[in-house]
Structure formats: structure tokens, C-alpha cells
Amino acid sequence: MRKFLIVLALSMMINFSAMAQEVTVDGFGRNRDEAIANAERTAVEQVVGTFVDSQTLVENAMVKLDEIYTQAKGYVSGVKILSEGQSNGLYKVTASMNVASEPNSALIGQLETVMRLNDPRITVIMLRDDAAAGTHDELAETALNDKLLTLGFSHVVDADIVANLENARLLERIYNGERGLVGVGSSYGADYLVLGKTHTNSQNVRLPDYKTGGYKEMAMIVANADITAKIIKLSTGDIVGTFSVTAKGNDVIKDNSERNAIRNAAENAALELEKKFKKLAMTVRTTGHFRL
């Protein structure tokens, strides 16, 4: 029983550390309460600064960010005063505290709103890996664009903007890690490029034939579809997110079974894309930009 309690306690400690960031900050005010409140705001500003580059935010997003700072007390816990006293005519406290920053926290929920208000321009290009070079998978592109629109991103850019800008060979090089589109995003109406590939294969369903001891091929065809994608920040060429999904589809006609598989895979990809653009704080970057 004691061993179980120790394991449980360790588990709770690990979970808590993943849910909050501990920071040490100074706060100033006319009195102790004001100094603590100022320290709480500073702590939240410090953590938010690891997620958001305020230099790139539009006015509405900045207003929302200021609302977050005025509610700082609601995002901190475990305040420990390390030192306090008068300093240059003000009351000063140095305190350590935990700022809740788990993906489903209230703070991260507010930052999701900030990102929506900032409304990055996103274009989606899905290339068919098993077709002629540069062939688009419009079914997958449509599903992903629809998902972005439902999330509240109004600047979902037509894939033709980037697709017509660069040839298929360059897109292949970008997908493989080259930085050929760096800097062109702002000129051509896109901040982020979701660049991916879809691949399908299919086969007839085969069931055991107990009469012959072999297998009997059925009319039904089962298809497998894979979608692998990278999210690229066009201003820098950095890959800020990746995902890969699979799905199946079936029909008595090969083309239909593959389309069903792609449609199902695109739905799964849309969920992954939602996670990447919605949960900003999964990986903290010291450069202070959104990490998808």
C-alpha cells in the first residue's frame, strides 16, 4: 500500500510539473498587495512571451493579450514570497509561482483566441504521391481547408496561389527540407504552408476458402490511404509542425474505395491540423514565436 502511495505521489508531481511553469519574478507597488499583483502579472507576461511574439500581433490580438494580463491572478498558483521590503520608495517582492500552461488550461485557451484574432493566412497543398508530379489531391485539400474555416481562421488561402507560384519540383524540394519558399509568403498572401502528400493502395478482399484450402477473392476492394504533412512558416522556412495519418475505405470499384480512404484520412488529418494550430503551447520556443 505504501509503495502504491509513493508511486501515486510521484505521478501527481510529474503531472503537475507538466501542467505549470514555475517562474521567479519581482513585483513593485505602493503596498504589499499591489506588489504581489504586479509580480503575478509579470509572471504571466513572462510565460506568455514564450508562446507569443507581441511584435507580430495585430491590434485586436494585442487588446486580448492585455485582457489576459489584467486577469493574471487567475492563472497563477503556489505563490511563495522569497523576499520583500521597501525599495526606492516602492514596496518590492520577489516571488516564485506556478503559471498554468497545460494545453487545456484557461490561459492557453485565451491564447488560442489571440491566435485566431491574429488570423494567420494558411494555404494547404496536398500532392498525390502515387500520381504525376504536381498532381493535387483536391479531396484532401478541401477537407483540410474546411476544417481551418470551422476553427475560425478566415484567411485560408486558395492553394493555387502557391501552387501556381512555384513548380512541382520546387514543392518537392521544400517537402524534403529545402527552403525555397522562404520570404515569399507575405508577398503572395500566405503565412503558413501546409504541404503534404497522399498515397493510396488497394486490393481485393480475400477470404479463406475451406473447400479448397486456399483463399477466395471477393468483389469488395479495400484501400489504404496515408497522408503525411509538414507545416512550414513561409517567412523563415522553418518546419513548425508535422503529422501523419492513415485510414481505410472500401467499395466494389477501385477508384471509389481509394476516394473513400482519402476522405477518411483527410478527416483524421484535419483533426491533427486542428491540434497543431489550436494547441500553441505543446513545445515552447525561446525565440518567442508560436510553436504549432
mmCIF file of C-alpha atoms in Angstrom:
data_model
loop_
_atom_site.group_PDB
_atom_site.id
_atom_site.type_symbol
_atom_site.label_atom_id
_atom_site.label_comp_id
_atom_site.label_asym_id
_atom_site.label_seq_id
_atom_site.Cartn_x
_atom_site.Cartn_y
_atom_site.Cartn_z
ATOM 1 C CA MET A 1 0.000 0.000 0.000
ATOM 2 C CA ARG A 2 2.820 2.404 0.910
ATOM 3 C CA LYS A 3 4.580 1.645 -2.389
ATOM 4 C CA PHE A 4 1.350 2.444 -4.254
ATOM 5 C CA LEU A 5 1.038 5.799 -2.447
ATOM 6 C CA ILE A 6 4.629 6.713 -3.309
ATOM 7 C CA VAL A 7 4.055 5.899 -6.979
ATOM 8 C CA LEU A 8 0.809 7.901 -6.911
ATOM 9 C CA ALA A 9 2.534 10.889 -5.338
ATOM 10 C CA LEU A 10 5.330 10.803 -7.910
ATOM 11 C CA SER A 11 2.764 10.581 -10.683
ATOM 12 C CA MET A 12 0.919 13.615 -9.336
ATOM 13 C CA MET A 13 4.177 15.571 -9.128
ATOM 14 C CA ILE A 14 5.064 14.702 -12.720
ATOM 15 C CA ASN A 15 1.609 15.646 -13.943
ATOM 16 C CA PHE A 16 1.713 18.918 -12.039
ATOM 17 C CA SER A 17 5.105 19.863 -13.448
ATOM 18 C CA ALA A 18 3.743 19.259 -16.950
ATOM 19 C CA MET A 19 0.754 21.486 -16.191
ATOM 20 C CA ALA A 20 2.537 24.587 -14.941
ATOM 21 C CA GLN A 21 5.711 26.578 -15.355
ATOM 22 C CA GLU A 22 7.459 27.791 -12.218
ATOM 23 C CA VAL A 23 8.943 31.266 -12.535
ATOM 24 C CA THR A 24 10.639 33.689 -10.177
ATOM 25 C CA VAL A 25 9.827 37.369 -10.665
ATOM 26 C CA ASP A 26 9.938 40.769 -8.984
ATOM 27 C CA GLY A 27 6.859 42.877 -8.332
ATOM 28 C CA PHE A 28 6.503 46.535 -7.334
ATOM 29 C CA GLY A 29 3.652 48.579 -5.879
ATOM 30 C CA ARG A 30 2.589 51.141 -3.341
ATOM 31 C CA ASN A 31 1.983 48.343 -0.868
ATOM 32 C CA ARG A 32 2.463 44.593 -0.462
ATOM 33 C CA ASP A 33 -0.788 43.601 -2.213
ATOM 34 C CA GLU A 34 -0.046 45.776 -5.231
ATOM 35 C CA ALA A 35 3.488 44.383 -5.430
ATOM 36 C CA ILE A 36 2.209 40.796 -5.403
ATOM 37 C CA ALA A 37 -0.383 41.609 -8.068
ATOM 38 C CA ASN A 38 2.347 43.198 -10.180
ATOM 39 C CA ALA A 39 4.533 40.095 -9.731
ATOM 40 C CA GLU A 40 1.654 37.859 -10.835
ATOM 41 C CA ARG A 41 1.186 39.908 -13.997
ATOM 42 C CA THR A 42 4.916 39.828 -14.689
ATOM 43 C CA ALA A 43 4.942 36.045 -14.279
ATOM 44 C CA VAL A 44 2.087 35.596 -16.750
ATOM 45 C CA GLU A 45 3.721 38.021 -19.194
ATOM 46 C CA GLN A 46 6.951 36.052 -18.952
ATOM 47 C CA VAL A 47 5.270 32.723 -19.730
ATOM 48 C CA VAL A 48 3.062 34.153 -22.459
ATOM 49 C CA GLY A 49 6.165 35.675 -24.016
ATOM 50 C CA THR A 50 7.478 32.170 -24.686
ATOM 51 C CA PHE A 51 4.389 31.468 -26.782
ATOM 52 C CA VAL A 52 3.643 34.796 -28.453
ATOM 53 C CA ASP A 53 5.752 37.355 -30.259
ATOM 54 C CA SER A 54 3.909 40.588 -29.455
ATOM 55 C CA GLN A 55 5.738 42.330 -32.294
ATOM 56 C CA THR A 56 3.722 40.319 -34.847
ATOM 57 C CA LEU A 57 0.249 40.686 -33.306
ATOM 58 C CA VAL A 58 -2.477 42.802 -34.858
ATOM 59 C CA GLU A 59 -4.333 45.406 -32.775
ATOM 60 C CA ASN A 60 -7.300 43.208 -31.785
ATOM 61 C CA ALA A 61 -4.971 40.445 -30.649
ATOM 62 C CA MET A 62 -2.958 42.907 -28.578
ATOM 63 C CA VAL A 63 -6.154 44.080 -26.846
ATOM 64 C CA LYS A 64 -6.989 40.474 -25.984
ATOM 65 C CA LEU A 65 -3.462 39.926 -24.717
ATOM 66 C CA ASP A 66 -3.812 42.908 -22.370
ATOM 67 C CA GLU A 67 -7.066 41.408 -21.053
ATOM 68 C CA ILE A 68 -5.127 38.244 -20.221
ATOM 69 C CA TYR A 69 -2.560 40.238 -18.259
ATOM 70 C CA THR A 70 -5.229 42.066 -16.235
ATOM 71 C CA GLN A 71 -6.604 38.646 -15.203
ATOM 72 C CA ALA A 72 -3.163 37.321 -14.290
ATOM 73 C CA LYS A 73 -4.160 36.297 -10.752
ATOM 74 C CA GLY A 74 -6.483 33.640 -12.178
ATOM 75 C CA TYR A 75 -3.618 31.897 -13.977
ATOM 76 C CA VAL A 76 -1.112 31.573 -11.119
ATOM 77 C CA SER A 77 -0.905 29.370 -8.045
ATOM 78 C CA GLY A 78 1.555 28.414 -5.337
ATOM 79 C CA VAL A 79 2.825 31.960 -4.752
ATOM 80 C CA LYS A 80 5.875 31.915 -2.462
ATOM 81 C CA ILE A 81 7.346 35.217 -1.278
ATOM 82 C CA LEU A 82 11.128 34.896 -1.301
ATOM 83 C CA SER A 83 11.900 38.431 -0.140
ATOM 84 C CA GLU A 84 10.055 41.689 0.396
ATOM 85 C CA GLY A 85 10.527 45.245 1.599
ATOM 86 C CA GLN A 86 10.815 48.886 0.605
ATOM 87 C CA SER A 87 12.903 49.707 -2.465
ATOM 88 C CA ASN A 88 13.338 53.222 -3.895
ATOM 89 C CA GLY A 89 10.044 54.424 -2.477
ATOM 90 C CA LEU A 90 8.058 51.343 -3.613
ATOM 91 C CA TYR A 91 7.243 48.049 -1.980
ATOM 92 C CA LYS A 92 9.112 45.227 -3.697
ATOM 93 C CA VAL A 93 8.515 41.481 -3.541
ATOM 94 C CA THR A 94 10.481 38.673 -5.124
ATOM 95 C CA ALA A 95 8.291 35.627 -5.503
ATOM 96 C CA SER A 96 8.187 32.221 -7.163
ATOM 97 C CA MET A 97 4.884 30.991 -8.552
ATOM 98 C CA ASN A 98 3.378 28.491 -10.950
ATOM 99 C CA VAL A 99 1.721 29.693 -14.150
ATOM 100 C CA ALA A 100 -0.810 27.184 -15.501
ATOM 101 C CA SER A 101 0.151 26.449 -19.102
ATOM 102 C CA GLU A 102 -1.080 22.932 -19.861
ATOM 103 C CA PRO A 103 -2.780 22.588 -23.287
ATOM 104 C CA ASN A 104 -6.301 22.669 -21.832
ATOM 105 C CA SER A 105 -5.730 25.406 -19.264
ATOM 106 C CA ALA A 106 -7.675 28.652 -19.190
ATOM 107 C CA LEU A 107 -4.529 30.585 -20.105
ATOM 108 C CA ILE A 108 -3.809 28.522 -23.210
ATOM 109 C CA GLY A 109 -7.487 28.740 -24.122
ATOM 110 C CA GLN A 110 -7.159 32.520 -24.070
ATOM 111 C CA LEU A 111 -4.001 32.349 -26.194
ATOM 112 C CA GLU A 112 -5.904 30.278 -28.757
ATOM 113 C CA THR A 113 -8.254 33.237 -29.078
ATOM 114 C CA VAL A 114 -5.290 35.566 -29.519
ATOM 115 C CA MET A 115 -4.029 33.452 -32.389
ATOM 116 C CA ARG A 116 -7.442 33.386 -34.040
ATOM 117 C CA LEU A 117 -7.625 37.166 -33.765
ATOM 118 C CA ASN A 118 -4.194 37.424 -35.306
ATOM 119 C CA ASP A 119 -5.594 35.230 -38.090
ATOM 120 C CA PRO A 120 -2.546 33.831 -39.904
ATOM 121 C CA ARG A 121 -3.007 33.208 -43.619
ATOM 122 C CA ILE A 122 -2.766 29.490 -44.295
ATOM 123 C CA THR A 123 -2.610 27.639 -47.582
ATOM 124 C CA VAL A 124 -2.939 23.873 -47.951
ATOM 125 C CA ILE A 125 -1.328 21.852 -50.726
ATOM 126 C CA MET A 126 -1.748 18.095 -50.808
ATOM 127 C CA LEU A 127 0.195 16.301 -53.563
ATOM 128 C CA ARG A 128 -0.600 12.816 -54.817
ATOM 129 C CA ASP A 129 2.442 10.674 -54.144
ATOM 130 C CA ASP A 130 1.216 7.936 -56.480
ATOM 131 C CA ALA A 131 0.340 10.179 -59.444
ATOM 132 C CA ALA A 132 2.053 12.514 -61.890
ATOM 133 C CA ALA A 133 4.353 15.127 -60.340
ATOM 134 C CA GLY A 134 2.431 18.111 -59.054
ATOM 135 C CA THR A 135 -0.962 16.384 -59.099
ATOM 136 C CA HIS A 136 -3.143 17.804 -56.341
ATOM 137 C CA ASP A 137 -5.382 15.770 -54.102
ATOM 138 C CA GLU A 138 -8.311 18.167 -54.112
ATOM 139 C CA LEU A 139 -10.387 15.942 -51.855
ATOM 140 C CA ALA A 140 -7.804 16.148 -49.058
ATOM 141 C CA GLU A 141 -7.213 19.869 -49.612
ATOM 142 C CA THR A 142 -10.913 20.662 -49.382
ATOM 143 C CA ALA A 143 -11.333 18.709 -46.149
ATOM 144 C CA LEU A 144 -8.399 20.469 -44.506
ATOM 145 C CA ASN A 145 -9.443 23.933 -45.679
ATOM 146 C CA ASP A 146 -12.974 23.347 -44.396
ATOM 147 C CA LYS A 147 -11.562 22.396 -41.009
ATOM 148 C CA LEU A 148 -9.466 25.561 -40.802
ATOM 149 C CA LEU A 149 -12.534 27.661 -41.588
ATOM 150 C CA THR A 150 -14.565 25.973 -38.859
ATOM 151 C CA LEU A 151 -11.758 26.765 -36.400
ATOM 152 C CA GLY A 152 -12.217 30.460 -37.132
ATOM 153 C CA PHE A 153 -9.249 31.129 -39.412
ATOM 154 C CA SER A 154 -10.716 33.413 -42.068
ATOM 155 C CA HIS A 155 -7.534 33.756 -44.101
ATOM 156 C CA VAL A 156 -7.428 30.277 -45.606
ATOM 157 C CA VAL A 157 -5.656 30.881 -48.887
ATOM 158 C CA ASP A 158 -6.504 29.162 -52.166
ATOM 159 C CA ALA A 159 -3.877 26.522 -52.875
ATOM 160 C CA ASP A 160 -3.470 27.842 -56.418
ATOM 161 C CA ILE A 161 -1.735 30.947 -55.053
ATOM 162 C CA VAL A 162 1.332 28.992 -54.033
ATOM 163 C CA ALA A 163 0.854 26.092 -56.436
ATOM 164 C CA ASN A 164 0.911 28.409 -59.439
ATOM 165 C CA LEU A 165 3.765 30.394 -57.957
ATOM 166 C CA GLU A 166 6.202 27.502 -57.756
ATOM 167 C CA ASN A 167 6.582 24.409 -59.879
ATOM 168 C CA ALA A 168 6.077 20.886 -58.648
ATOM 169 C CA ARG A 169 9.805 20.211 -58.495
ATOM 170 C CA LEU A 170 10.354 23.071 -56.043
ATOM 171 C CA LEU A 171 7.444 21.936 -53.886
ATOM 172 C CA GLU A 172 9.054 18.500 -53.758
ATOM 173 C CA ARG A 173 12.333 20.066 -52.618
ATOM 174 C CA ILE A 174 10.536 22.099 -49.951
ATOM 175 C CA TYR A 175 8.753 18.985 -48.734
ATOM 176 C CA ASN A 176 12.141 17.283 -48.465
ATOM 177 C CA GLY A 177 13.560 20.072 -46.306
ATOM 178 C CA GLU A 178 14.849 22.782 -48.637
ATOM 179 C CA ARG A 179 13.886 26.395 -48.004
ATOM 180 C CA GLY A 180 12.931 27.529 -51.499
ATOM 181 C CA LEU A 181 9.823 29.483 -50.476
ATOM 182 C CA VAL A 182 11.435 31.438 -47.643
ATOM 183 C CA GLY A 183 10.245 35.035 -47.596
ATOM 184 C CA VAL A 184 7.604 34.802 -50.321
ATOM 185 C CA GLY A 185 4.641 34.264 -48.007
ATOM 186 C CA SER A 186 3.861 37.887 -47.299
ATOM 187 C CA SER A 187 4.149 38.761 -50.992
ATOM 188 C CA TYR A 188 1.761 36.078 -52.161
ATOM 189 C CA GLY A 189 -0.822 36.033 -49.409
ATOM 190 C CA ALA A 190 0.249 33.209 -47.105
ATOM 191 C CA ASP A 191 1.993 32.992 -43.734
ATOM 192 C CA TYR A 192 1.936 29.209 -43.331
ATOM 193 C CA LEU A 193 2.021 26.417 -45.874
ATOM 194 C CA VAL A 194 0.581 23.023 -45.003
ATOM 195 C CA LEU A 195 2.403 20.873 -47.548
ATOM 196 C CA GLY A 196 1.653 17.190 -47.654
ATOM 197 C CA LYS A 197 1.471 14.039 -49.695
ATOM 198 C CA THR A 198 -1.276 11.476 -50.010
ATOM 199 C CA HIS A 199 -0.735 7.881 -51.025
ATOM 200 C CA THR A 200 -3.220 5.084 -51.653
ATOM 201 C CA ASN A 201 -3.070 1.387 -52.436
ATOM 202 C CA SER A 202 -5.854 -1.141 -52.745
ATOM 203 C CA GLN A 203 -6.514 -4.836 -53.025
ATOM 204 C CA ASN A 204 -9.417 -7.209 -53.324
ATOM 205 C CA VAL A 205 -10.747 -8.724 -50.141
ATOM 206 C CA ARG A 206 -9.669 -12.358 -49.841
ATOM 207 C CA LEU A 207 -11.416 -14.795 -47.532
ATOM 208 C CA PRO A 208 -10.426 -18.359 -46.618
ATOM 209 C CA ASP A 209 -11.977 -20.992 -48.878
ATOM 210 C CA TYR A 210 -12.327 -24.053 -46.685
ATOM 211 C CA LYS A 211 -13.331 -26.247 -49.618
ATOM 212 C CA THR A 212 -10.076 -25.728 -51.487
ATOM 213 C CA GLY A 213 -7.861 -24.859 -48.549
ATOM 214 C CA GLY A 214 -6.874 -21.608 -50.235
ATOM 215 C CA TYR A 215 -8.421 -18.133 -50.483
ATOM 216 C CA LYS A 216 -11.367 -16.839 -52.437
ATOM 217 C CA GLU A 217 -11.177 -13.333 -53.906
ATOM 218 C CA MET A 218 -14.268 -11.238 -53.229
ATOM 219 C CA ALA A 219 -15.698 -8.373 -55.275
ATOM 220 C CA MET A 220 -15.118 -5.890 -52.438
ATOM 221 C CA ILE A 221 -11.950 -3.777 -52.698
ATOM 222 C CA VAL A 222 -10.235 -2.337 -49.620
ATOM 223 C CA ALA A 223 -7.987 0.731 -49.972
ATOM 224 C CA ASN A 224 -5.430 2.180 -47.584
ATOM 225 C CA ALA A 225 -4.627 5.896 -47.600
ATOM 226 C CA ASP A 226 -1.733 7.731 -45.957
ATOM 227 C CA ILE A 227 -1.352 11.493 -45.507
ATOM 228 C CA THR A 228 1.931 12.945 -44.321
ATOM 229 C CA ALA A 229 2.240 16.719 -43.991
ATOM 230 C CA LYS A 230 4.533 19.466 -42.769
ATOM 231 C CA ILE A 231 3.534 22.938 -41.583
ATOM 232 C CA ILE A 232 6.033 25.489 -42.856
ATOM 233 C CA LYS A 233 6.354 29.101 -41.738
ATOM 234 C CA LEU A 234 6.959 30.836 -45.042
ATOM 235 C CA SER A 235 8.812 33.863 -43.672
ATOM 236 C CA THR A 236 11.594 31.666 -42.294
ATOM 237 C CA GLY A 237 11.184 28.285 -43.945
ATOM 238 C CA ASP A 238 11.030 26.633 -40.516
ATOM 239 C CA ILE A 239 9.032 23.426 -40.189
ATOM 240 C CA VAL A 240 6.858 24.193 -37.153
ATOM 241 C CA GLY A 241 4.732 21.063 -37.172
ATOM 242 C CA THR A 242 4.374 17.651 -38.774
ATOM 243 C CA PHE A 243 1.745 14.940 -38.763
ATOM 244 C CA SER A 244 0.974 11.625 -40.420
ATOM 245 C CA VAL A 245 -2.342 9.746 -40.540
ATOM 246 C CA THR A 246 -3.788 6.622 -42.151
ATOM 247 C CA ALA A 247 -7.282 5.363 -42.952
ATOM 248 C CA LYS A 248 -9.140 2.709 -44.910
ATOM 249 C CA GLY A 249 -12.014 2.749 -47.369
ATOM 250 C CA ASN A 250 -13.874 0.121 -49.351
ATOM 251 C CA ASP A 251 -16.143 -0.241 -52.361
ATOM 252 C CA VAL A 252 -16.692 -2.646 -55.229
ATOM 253 C CA ILE A 253 -14.978 -0.118 -57.524
ATOM 254 C CA LYS A 254 -11.260 0.551 -57.032
ATOM 255 C CA ASP A 255 -11.397 4.332 -57.580
ATOM 256 C CA ASN A 256 -14.307 4.680 -55.169
ATOM 257 C CA SER A 257 -12.569 2.661 -52.477
ATOM 258 C CA GLU A 258 -9.469 4.858 -52.749
ATOM 259 C CA ARG A 259 -11.533 8.048 -52.649
ATOM 260 C CA ASN A 260 -13.299 6.797 -49.527
ATOM 261 C CA ALA A 261 -9.941 6.038 -47.941
ATOM 262 C CA ILE A 262 -8.575 9.506 -48.798
ATOM 263 C CA ARG A 263 -11.731 11.141 -47.456
ATOM 264 C CA ASN A 264 -11.401 9.232 -44.172
ATOM 265 C CA ALA A 265 -7.679 10.003 -43.941
ATOM 266 C CA ALA A 266 -8.368 13.688 -44.611
ATOM 267 C CA GLU A 267 -10.809 13.759 -41.698
ATOM 268 C CA ASN A 268 -8.089 12.328 -39.455
ATOM 269 C CA ALA A 269 -5.575 14.814 -40.870
ATOM 270 C CA ALA A 270 -7.983 17.663 -40.171
ATOM 271 C CA LEU A 271 -8.079 16.645 -36.507
ATOM 272 C CA GLU A 272 -4.287 16.631 -36.381
ATOM 273 C CA LEU A 273 -4.167 20.015 -38.091
ATOM 274 C CA GLU A 274 -6.621 21.335 -35.512
ATOM 275 C CA LYS A 275 -4.294 20.222 -32.725
ATOM 276 C CA LYS A 276 -1.307 21.889 -34.357
ATOM 277 C CA PHE A 277 -2.979 25.254 -34.852
ATOM 278 C CA LYS A 278 -5.103 25.208 -31.703
ATOM 279 C CA LYS A 279 -2.719 23.957 -29.040
ATOM 280 C CA LEU A 280 0.034 26.509 -29.301
ATOM 281 C CA ALA A 281 1.985 25.539 -26.242
ATOM 282 C CA MET A 282 2.942 21.923 -26.817
ATOM 283 C CA THR A 283 6.560 22.944 -27.372
ATOM 284 C CA VAL A 284 7.996 26.177 -26.017
ATOM 285 C CA ARG A 285 10.455 28.075 -28.163
ATOM 286 C CA THR A 286 12.887 30.518 -26.660
ATOM 287 C CA THR A 287 12.564 32.765 -29.730
ATOM 288 C CA GLY A 288 9.093 33.743 -28.533
ATOM 289 C CA HIS A 289 7.053 32.735 -31.574
ATOM 290 C CA PHE A 290 4.058 30.475 -31.933
ATOM 291 C CA ARG A 291 5.008 26.815 -31.922
ATOM 292 C CA LEU A 292 2.460 24.659 -33.758
#
